[in-house]
């Protein structure tokens, strides 16, 4: 399924009644089975863009569409959150089953699909644990399993690994890529980490700082499957350099203005 | 020349030990002192009977069936009043916490009626529903309703917006949201409300039974005082303290069962 973002602008109203523009005239298309990274400095509206695609907020202007055959019994989108957003009162199994409950599946079918995705994300043996008993990496596995269990056409990921330590993050990136190779979901992946964006994605969409606009789209000329060895390849380094030179001035300006 | 400075443990003053022996000893000492001042005749039994006498009288009343009637009557009143008040309080708290319209209607009403000492409403309730069981159950229900509604509301309002967004992103509707996110989020506050409500319920039970009842532990205590039967009066008081301890223990058990994710294992 394709995601079409068509001339979307989003303006928030803050507590004092001022309008704050978050996105300005953003247009982009995510192709079916594509791994697209949304990259930008903090506060550039990239999470807002993701929320628009998830239907968690409405655009002020323009429109967001999902194009393709809506398969029966499948969700259009599912989200993986930066802070995991697991239900602390649910076990791993029950967390993974949440979206399936809302989709109206029967208990045995829920259990079957949850088990399959618990296996897929390497959570076997942790079914009856509560989130607070798990490490950050394991918690985000639950977040990913919960999202994949509803078999979404588009998987939306909002800085999913940014709360993890560097080593765990690297391992989780590779695991996610391995899962993606098997499931071939369309993925929209928000990150502020250039290396991560280039390592994971087919294309990197670079957003400007607030209000977010599309600065450029950079295709990544790296083969699949991606391996750690590619982190040293000229194609990888060239893409990273190009993006960094683009957003360096943006990041500096943000720093000077004291924006978060 | 170099010197070796030992590094002191600066946290020693913060250490808190269990002192299990002292815990038991403090209780035993109280009972022993009680027996001492009464057994030696230093304090007249009319003002304070000895603990052994209280125990003996308690067993006698148990054997004659006098006690069972009072206890069952009181238990029925408190369980009914507490249960109904808690259910109603949670339901209203959830509604007021979720629907802005319910909050606009409910909050001013709760704020206006909450400060009324509930026992002051007993005469009115007797006028409305008669002097029988209903007025006692109603006054306990009212007393439990307010802390439950207020705590549930506060619990719902502190629910993590991220979890609400996550639930909505998976297609959760209103009822799902209330049942699967808001209610579990509010449970710790609901249990705090239940503990508050249990204390209020006991207080109102005794007060109502002293004002307008022939049976129940409160009536037992008041009648015993009228007849100068201080030993029976003390049996009633010990019974009330046991009831308080039991309800506290029961709620703690229930909380552990209902909130397994909070156990610090």
Coordinates of C-alpha atoms in Angstrom, one line a residue:
Chain A
X1 CA 0.0 0.0 0.0
X2 CA 1.3 3.5 -0.9
X3 CA 1.1 6.5 1.4
X4 CA 0.5 9.8 -0.4
X5 CA 1.0 13.0 1.6
X6 CA -0.4 15.8 -0.6
X7 CA 0.5 19.5 0.2
X8 CA 0.0 19.0 3.9
X9 CA 0.4 21.9 6.3
X10 CA -0.2 21.6 10.1
X11 CA -0.5 24.5 12.5
X12 CA -0.9 24.0 16.3
X13 CA -2.4 26.5 18.7
X14 CA -0.3 26.8 21.8
X15 CA -1.6 27.6 25.3
X16 CA -1.4 31.3 24.8
X17 CA -3.5 31.1 21.7
X18 CA -0.6 31.7 19.3
X19 CA -0.5 29.5 16.2
X20 CA 2.7 27.5 15.8
X21 CA 3.3 26.2 12.3
X22 CA 4.7 22.6 12.5
X23 CA 4.6 21.6 8.8
X24 CA 4.5 23.7 5.7
X25 CA 3.3 22.3 2.3
X26 CA 4.8 18.9 2.6
X27 CA 4.2 16.4 -0.3
X28 CA 5.7 13.0 -0.5
X29 CA 4.9 9.5 -1.5
X30 CA 5.9 6.3 0.2
X31 CA 5.9 3.4 -2.3
X32 CA 4.6 -0.1 -1.4
X33 CA 7.2 -2.2 0.4
X34 CA 9.5 0.8 0.6
X35 CA 11.5 1.6 3.7
X36 CA 11.4 5.4 3.9
X37 CA 13.2 7.4 6.6
X38 CA 12.0 10.8 7.7
X39 CA 15.0 12.7 9.0
X40 CA 15.3 16.1 10.5
X41 CA 16.4 18.2 13.5
X42 CA 14.5 18.1 16.7
X43 CA 11.2 19.9 16.5
X44 CA 11.0 19.8 12.7
X45 CA 7.5 18.2 12.7
X46 CA 8.6 14.7 11.6
X47 CA 6.6 13.1 14.4
X48 CA 3.7 15.3 13.5
X49 CA 3.9 14.0 9.9
X50 CA 3.9 10.4 11.2
X51 CA 0.9 11.2 13.4
X52 CA -0.9 12.6 10.4
X53 CA -0.4 9.3 8.5
X54 CA -1.6 7.3 11.6
X55 CA -4.7 9.4 11.9
X56 CA -3.7 10.6 15.3
X57 CA -4.0 14.3 14.3
X58 CA -5.7 16.0 11.4
X59 CA -3.9 18.3 8.8
X60 CA -4.7 22.0 8.7
X61 CA -4.5 22.0 5.0
X62 CA -3.9 19.3 2.3
X63 CA -4.6 15.6 2.7
X64 CA -3.1 12.2 3.5
X65 CA -4.2 9.1 1.6
X66 CA -3.5 5.5 1.6
X67 CA -3.7 4.0 -1.9
X68 CA -4.1 0.3 -2.7
X69 CA -6.3 -2.6 -2.0
X70 CA -7.4 -2.6 1.6
X71 CA -7.0 -6.3 2.4
X72 CA -9.7 -7.7 4.6
X73 CA -8.7 -8.4 8.2
X74 CA -5.7 -6.1 8.0
X75 CA -5.1 -2.8 9.6
X76 CA -4.0 0.0 7.3
X77 CA -1.3 1.4 9.7
X78 CA 0.2 0.5 13.0
X79 CA 2.6 2.6 15.1
X80 CA 5.7 1.9 17.1
X81 CA 6.4 4.6 19.7
X82 CA 9.7 6.1 20.9
X83 CA 8.7 5.6 24.6
X84 CA 7.4 2.1 23.8
X85 CA 3.9 3.0 25.1
X86 CA 3.3 -0.5 26.4
X87 CA 0.4 -1.1 28.8
X88 CA 2.1 -1.7 32.2
X89 CA -0.9 -3.8 33.4
X90 CA -0.6 -6.2 30.5
X91 CA 1.8 -9.1 30.1
X92 CA 3.9 -9.3 26.9
X93 CA 1.3 -11.7 25.4
X94 CA -1.6 -9.4 26.3
X95 CA 0.2 -6.3 25.0
X96 CA 0.8 -8.0 21.7
X97 CA -2.8 -9.1 21.6
X98 CA -4.1 -5.5 22.2
X99 CA -4.5 -4.5 18.5
X100 CA -6.0 -7.9 17.7
X101 CA -8.7 -7.4 20.4
X102 CA -9.6 -4.1 18.9
X103 CA -9.8 -5.7 15.4
X104 CA -12.4 -8.1 16.9
X105 CA -10.5 -11.3 16.6
X106 CA -11.4 -14.4 18.6
X107 CA -9.3 -15.5 21.6
X108 CA -7.7 -18.5 19.9
X109 CA -6.8 -16.6 16.7
X110 CA -5.4 -13.7 18.9
X111 CA -3.2 -16.1 20.9
X112 CA -2.0 -17.8 17.7
X113 CA -1.0 -14.6 16.0
X114 CA 0.5 -13.1 19.1
X115 CA 2.6 -16.2 19.6
X116 CA 3.9 -16.0 16.0
X117 CA 5.0 -12.4 16.4
X118 CA 6.5 -13.0 19.8
X119 CA 8.6 -15.7 18.1
X120 CA 9.5 -13.4 15.2
X121 CA 10.7 -10.6 17.5
X122 CA 12.7 -12.9 19.8
X123 CA 10.4 -12.6 22.8
X124 CA 9.8 -16.3 23.2
X125 CA 9.9 -17.2 26.9
X126 CA 8.9 -13.7 28.0
X127 CA 5.1 -14.1 27.3
X128 CA 4.0 -13.7 30.9
X129 CA 6.4 -11.0 31.9
X130 CA 5.2 -7.5 32.6
X131 CA 6.9 -4.5 30.8
X132 CA 8.6 -3.3 34.0
X133 CA 10.4 -6.6 34.2
X134 CA 12.0 -6.1 30.8
X135 CA 15.0 -4.1 29.5
X136 CA 14.5 -1.3 27.1
X137 CA 15.4 -3.4 24.1
X138 CA 13.0 -6.1 25.0
X139 CA 10.3 -3.6 25.6
X140 CA 10.6 -2.2 22.2
X141 CA 10.5 -5.7 20.8
X142 CA 7.1 -5.9 22.4
X143 CA 6.2 -2.6 20.7
X144 CA 7.2 -4.0 17.4
X145 CA 5.4 -7.3 17.9
X146 CA 2.3 -5.5 18.9
X147 CA 2.3 -3.4 15.7
X148 CA 3.2 -6.3 13.4
X149 CA 0.6 -8.6 14.9
X150 CA -2.2 -6.6 13.3
X151 CA -0.5 -7.2 10.0
X152 CA -0.5 -3.5 9.0
X153 CA 0.0 -2.4 5.4
X154 CA 2.1 0.4 6.6
X155 CA 4.3 0.3 9.7
X156 CA 4.9 3.7 11.3
X157 CA 7.9 4.0 13.5
X158 CA 8.6 7.1 15.6
X159 CA 12.3 7.1 16.7
X160 CA 11.8 3.5 17.9
X161 CA 15.3 2.9 19.1
X162 CA 16.4 6.4 20.3
X163 CA 15.7 5.6 23.9
X164 CA 18.1 2.6 23.7
X165 CA 21.8 2.5 24.4
X166 CA 24.1 2.6 21.3
X167 CA 24.9 -1.2 21.2
X168 CA 21.3 -2.3 21.7
X169 CA 20.2 0.2 19.0
X170 CA 22.7 -1.3 16.5
X171 CA 21.5 -4.8 17.1
X172 CA 17.8 -3.8 17.0
X173 CA 18.3 -2.0 13.7
X174 CA 19.7 -5.2 12.2
X175 CA 16.9 -7.3 13.7
X176 CA 14.3 -4.9 12.3
X177 CA 15.9 -5.0 8.9
X178 CA 15.8 -8.8 9.1
X179 CA 12.1 -8.8 10.0
X180 CA 11.4 -6.3 7.2
X181 CA 13.2 -8.6 4.7
X182 CA 10.7 -11.3 5.7
X183 CA 7.5 -9.3 6.0
X184 CA 8.1 -6.6 3.3
X185 CA 6.0 -4.0 5.0
X186 CA 5.9 -0.4 3.9
X187 CA 7.8 1.3 6.6
X188 CA 7.9 5.0 7.5
X189 CA 10.7 5.5 10.0
X190 CA 11.2 8.8 11.8
X191 CA 14.7 9.5 13.2
X192 CA 17.1 12.4 13.9
X193 CA 20.1 10.1 13.4
X194 CA 21.6 10.4 10.0
X195 CA 23.6 7.2 10.2
X196 CA 20.5 5.3 11.2
X197 CA 18.4 6.8 8.4
X198 CA 21.0 5.9 5.7
X199 CA 21.7 2.4 7.1
X200 CA 18.0 1.4 7.3
X201 CA 16.2 3.2 4.4
X202 CA 15.7 3.0 0.7
X203 CA 15.1 6.7 0.6
X204 CA 15.8 9.4 3.1
X205 CA 13.4 12.4 3.2
X206 CA 15.2 15.3 4.8
X207 CA 13.0 17.9 6.5
X208 CA 13.9 21.4 7.4
X209 CA 13.5 22.8 10.9
X210 CA 10.2 24.3 12.0
X211 CA 8.0 24.8 10.1
X212 CA 9.0 21.5 8.5
X213 CA 9.4 21.4 4.7
X214 CA 10.9 18.7 2.5
X215 CA 14.5 19.9 1.9
X216 CA 15.4 16.9 -0.3
X217 CA 14.9 13.2 -0.9
X218 CA 18.0 11.1 -1.1
X219 CA 18.0 7.5 -2.5
X220 CA 20.4 5.3 -0.7
X221 CA 22.6 3.3 -3.1
X222 CA 23.3 0.4 -0.8
X223 CA 22.3 -3.2 -1.5
X224 CA 20.1 -5.4 0.6
X225 CA 20.4 -7.0 2.9
X226 CA 22.2 -4.3 4.8
X227 CA 25.1 -5.4 7.0
X228 CA 27.3 -3.7 9.5
X229 CA 30.2 -3.8 7.0
X230 CA 28.3 -1.3 4.8
X231 CA 28.8 1.4 7.5
X232 CA 32.3 1.9 6.0
X233 CA 31.3 1.9 2.3
X234 CA 31.8 5.0 0.2
X235 CA 28.1 5.1 -0.8
X236 CA 27.1 5.1 2.8
X237 CA 29.6 7.8 3.8
X238 CA 28.7 9.9 0.8
X239 CA 25.0 9.9 1.6
X240 CA 25.7 10.7 5.3
X241 CA 28.0 13.6 4.3
X242 CA 25.5 15.0 1.9
X243 CA 22.7 15.0 4.4
X244 CA 24.9 16.4 7.2
X245 CA 26.0 19.3 5.0
X246 CA 22.3 20.0 4.3
X247 CA 21.1 20.0 7.9
X248 CA 24.2 21.3 9.6
X249 CA 23.3 25.0 9.1
X250 CA 19.7 24.1 10.2
X251 CA 21.0 22.5 13.4
X252 CA 23.3 25.4 14.1
X253 CA 20.5 27.9 13.7
X254 CA 18.3 25.9 16.0
X255 CA 21.1 25.7 18.6
X256 CA 21.6 29.5 18.5
X257 CA 17.9 30.1 19.0
X258 CA 17.9 27.8 21.9
X259 CA 15.3 25.5 20.5
X260 CA 15.0 22.0 22.0
Chain B
X1 CA 54.8 10.0 52.5
X2 CA 51.3 8.9 51.6
X3 CA 48.4 8.3 54.0
X4 CA 45.5 5.9 53.7
X5 CA 42.1 7.5 54.4
X6 CA 39.3 5.0 54.9
X7 CA 36.2 6.0 52.9
X8 CA 33.2 6.1 55.4
X9 CA 29.8 4.7 54.4
X10 CA 27.8 7.9 54.4
X11 CA 24.4 6.2 54.0
X12 CA 24.4 4.5 57.4
X13 CA 22.1 7.0 59.0
X14 CA 19.6 6.4 56.3
X15 CA 19.4 2.7 56.9
X16 CA 15.9 1.5 58.1
X17 CA 15.7 -1.9 59.6
X18 CA 12.6 -4.1 60.2
X19 CA 12.9 -4.5 64.1
X20 CA 10.5 -7.5 64.0
X21 CA 10.9 -8.2 67.8
X22 CA 10.2 -4.6 68.8
X23 CA 7.0 -4.7 66.7
X24 CA 5.6 -7.6 68.6
X25 CA 6.9 -6.4 72.0
X26 CA 5.2 -3.0 71.7
X27 CA 1.8 -4.6 71.3
X28 CA 2.4 -7.2 74.0
X29 CA 3.6 -4.4 76.4
X30 CA 0.4 -2.4 75.8
X31 CA -1.8 -5.5 76.8
X32 CA 0.5 -6.3 79.8
X33 CA 0.2 -2.7 81.0
X34 CA -3.5 -2.8 80.6
X35 CA -3.7 -6.1 82.6
X36 CA -1.3 -4.6 85.2
X37 CA -3.3 -1.4 86.0
X38 CA -6.7 -3.2 86.0
X39 CA -5.6 -6.5 87.6
X40 CA -4.0 -4.7 90.6
X41 CA -7.3 -2.8 91.2
X42 CA -5.5 0.5 90.5
X43 CA -8.2 1.3 87.9
X44 CA -11.8 0.3 88.7
X45 CA -13.3 -2.3 86.4
X46 CA -16.2 0.1 85.9
X47 CA -13.9 2.5 84.0
X48 CA -11.6 -0.1 82.4
X49 CA -12.1 -3.9 82.8
X50 CA -9.1 -6.1 82.5
X51 CA -8.2 -7.6 79.1
X52 CA -8.9 -11.1 80.4
X53 CA -12.4 -10.2 81.5
X54 CA -13.0 -8.6 78.1
X55 CA -11.9 -11.8 76.4
X56 CA -14.0 -14.0 78.8
X57 CA -17.1 -11.8 78.3
X58 CA -16.5 -11.9 74.6
X59 CA -16.5 -15.7 74.5
X60 CA -19.6 -15.8 76.7
X61 CA -21.4 -13.5 74.3
X62 CA -20.3 -15.5 71.4
X63 CA -21.6 -18.7 72.9
X64 CA -24.9 -17.2 73.8
X65 CA -25.3 -16.0 70.2
X66 CA -25.6 -12.3 71.3
X67 CA -22.5 -11.3 69.5
X68 CA -23.2 -13.1 66.2
X69 CA -26.4 -11.2 65.7
X70 CA -24.8 -7.8 66.2
X71 CA -21.8 -8.6 64.0
X72 CA -23.9 -10.0 61.1
X73 CA -26.2 -7.0 61.2
X74 CA -23.2 -4.6 61.2
X75 CA -21.4 -6.5 58.5
X76 CA -24.5 -6.6 56.2
X77 CA -24.9 -2.8 56.6
X78 CA -21.2 -2.0 55.9
X79 CA -20.7 -4.5 53.1
X80 CA -23.9 -3.2 51.3
X81 CA -23.1 0.5 51.9
X82 CA -19.5 0.2 51.1
X83 CA -20.1 -1.9 47.9
X84 CA -22.8 0.3 46.5
X85 CA -20.9 3.5 47.3
X86 CA -17.7 2.2 45.8
X87 CA -19.4 1.0 42.6
X88 CA -21.3 4.2 42.2
X89 CA -18.2 6.3 43.0
X90 CA -16.0 4.5 40.4
X91 CA -18.7 4.7 37.7
X92 CA -19.2 8.5 38.3
X93 CA -15.5 9.1 38.6
X94 CA -14.9 7.3 35.3
X95 CA -17.7 9.2 33.5
X96 CA -16.6 12.6 34.9
X97 CA -13.0 11.8 34.0
X98 CA -13.8 10.8 30.4
X99 CA -16.7 13.0 29.2
X100 CA -16.1 16.8 29.4
X101 CA -19.9 17.3 29.6
X102 CA -20.1 14.9 32.6
X103 CA -17.3 16.8 34.2
X104 CA -19.1 20.1 33.7
X105 CA -22.3 18.7 35.3
X106 CA -20.7 16.5 38.0
X107 CA -17.7 18.5 39.3
X108 CA -19.7 21.5 40.7
X109 CA -22.2 19.1 42.3
X110 CA -19.5 17.0 43.9
X111 CA -17.6 20.1 45.1
X112 CA -20.8 21.5 46.6
X113 CA -22.0 18.3 48.4
X114 CA -18.6 16.8 49.3
X115 CA -18.0 19.0 52.4
X116 CA -21.3 18.0 54.1
X117 CA -20.5 15.7 57.1
X118 CA -22.5 12.7 55.9
X119 CA -23.7 11.8 59.4
X120 CA -25.7 15.1 59.4
X121 CA -27.7 13.7 56.5
X122 CA -28.9 10.6 58.6
X123 CA -32.0 12.4 60.0
X124 CA -33.0 13.4 56.5
X125 CA -32.3 9.9 55.1
X126 CA -34.5 8.5 58.0
X127 CA -37.3 10.8 56.8
X128 CA -36.9 9.6 53.3
X129 CA -36.4 5.9 53.5
X130 CA -37.4 5.1 57.1
X131 CA -35.5 4.2 60.2
X132 CA -34.8 0.6 59.0
X133 CA -31.7 -0.8 57.3
X134 CA -32.0 1.4 54.2
X135 CA -31.1 4.7 56.0
X136 CA -27.9 3.1 57.6
X137 CA -26.8 1.6 54.3
X138 CA -27.5 4.9 52.5
X139 CA -25.4 7.0 54.9
X140 CA -22.5 4.6 54.5
X141 CA -22.9 4.6 50.8
X142 CA -22.8 8.4 50.7
X143 CA -19.7 8.5 52.8
X144 CA -17.9 6.0 50.6
X145 CA -19.2 7.5 47.3
X146 CA -17.3 10.8 47.6
X147 CA -13.7 9.6 48.2
X148 CA -14.3 6.9 45.5
X149 CA -15.6 9.4 42.9
X150 CA -12.9 12.0 43.6
X151 CA -10.1 9.4 43.6
X152 CA -11.3 7.7 40.5
X153 CA -11.6 11.0 38.7
X154 CA -8.0 12.0 39.7
X155 CA -6.8 8.6 38.6
X156 CA -8.4 8.9 35.2
X157 CA -6.9 12.4 34.7
X158 CA -3.4 11.1 35.5
X159 CA -3.6 8.4 32.8
X160 CA -0.6 8.6 30.5
X161 CA -1.7 10.4 27.3
X162 CA 0.8 8.3 25.4
X163 CA -1.0 5.1 26.3
X164 CA -4.3 6.7 25.3
X165 CA -2.7 7.6 21.9
X166 CA -1.3 4.1 21.6
X167 CA -4.7 2.5 22.2
X168 CA -6.4 4.9 19.8
X169 CA -3.8 4.1 17.2
X170 CA -4.8 0.5 17.4
X171 CA -8.4 1.5 16.8
X172 CA -9.7 1.5 20.4
X173 CA -13.1 3.1 20.7
X174 CA -14.6 4.9 23.8
X175 CA -15.5 1.8 25.7
X176 CA -12.3 0.1 25.0
X177 CA -10.4 3.2 26.1
X178 CA -12.4 3.4 29.4
X179 CA -12.1 -0.3 30.2
X180 CA -8.6 -1.1 29.0
X181 CA -6.7 2.2 29.6
X182 CA -8.5 4.6 31.9
X183 CA -9.8 2.1 34.4
X184 CA -6.4 0.2 34.9
X185 CA -4.6 3.6 35.0
X186 CA -6.9 4.7 37.8
X187 CA -6.7 1.5 39.8
X188 CA -4.0 2.6 42.2
X189 CA -6.0 5.7 43.0
X190 CA -9.1 3.6 43.3
X191 CA -7.5 1.4 45.9
X192 CA -6.3 4.5 47.8
X193 CA -10.0 5.6 47.7
X194 CA -11.1 2.2 49.0
X195 CA -8.8 2.5 52.0
X196 CA -10.1 6.0 52.8
X197 CA -13.7 4.8 52.2
X198 CA -13.2 1.8 54.5
X199 CA -12.3 4.1 57.4
X200 CA -15.2 6.4 56.7
X201 CA -17.6 3.5 56.4
X202 CA -16.7 2.1 59.8
X203 CA -17.1 5.6 61.4
X204 CA -20.5 6.1 59.8
X205 CA -21.6 2.6 60.7
X206 CA -21.0 3.1 64.4
X207 CA -22.4 6.6 64.4
X208 CA -25.6 5.5 62.6
X209 CA -26.0 2.5 64.9
X210 CA -25.6 4.7 68.0
X211 CA -28.1 7.2 66.8
X212 CA -30.9 5.0 65.4
X213 CA -30.5 1.2 65.9
X214 CA -31.3 -1.6 68.3
X215 CA -28.7 -4.0 66.9
X216 CA -25.2 -3.8 65.5
X217 CA -21.9 -3.2 67.1
X218 CA -22.5 0.5 67.6
X219 CA -25.8 -0.2 69.3
X220 CA -24.1 -2.8 71.5
X221 CA -21.5 -0.3 72.6
X222 CA -24.1 2.4 73.4
X223 CA -26.4 0.0 75.3
X224 CA -23.6 -1.4 77.3
X225 CA -22.7 2.2 78.4
X226 CA -26.2 2.9 79.4
X227 CA -26.3 -0.2 81.5
X228 CA -22.8 0.5 82.9
X229 CA -21.6 -2.9 81.4
X230 CA -18.1 -1.6 80.6
X231 CA -16.8 -5.1 79.8
X232 CA -19.4 -5.5 77.1
X233 CA -18.6 -2.0 75.8
X234 CA -14.9 -3.0 75.5
X235 CA -15.9 -6.2 73.7
X236 CA -17.6 -3.9 71.1
X237 CA -14.6 -1.7 70.8
X238 CA -12.2 -4.6 70.4
X239 CA -14.6 -6.0 67.8
X240 CA -14.6 -2.7 65.8
X241 CA -10.8 -2.6 65.9
X242 CA -10.7 -6.2 64.6
X243 CA -13.1 -5.2 61.9
X244 CA -10.9 -2.3 60.9
X245 CA -7.8 -4.6 60.8
X246 CA -9.6 -7.2 58.7
X247 CA -10.9 -4.7 56.2
X248 CA -7.4 -3.2 55.8
X249 CA -5.9 -6.7 55.3
X250 CA -8.6 -7.7 52.9
X251 CA -8.1 -4.5 50.8
X252 CA -4.3 -5.1 50.8
X253 CA -4.8 -8.6 49.5
X254 CA -7.3 -7.5 46.9
X255 CA -4.9 -4.7 45.7
X256 CA -2.1 -7.2 45.2
X257 CA -4.4 -9.4 43.2
X258 CA -5.8 -6.6 41.1
X259 CA -2.4 -4.9 40.5
X260 CA 0.0 -7.7 39.8
X261 CA 2.1 -5.5 37.6
X262 CA 3.0 -3.3 40.6
X263 CA 4.4 -6.1 42.7
X264 CA 8.1 -5.4 43.2
X265 CA 9.5 -8.8 42.4

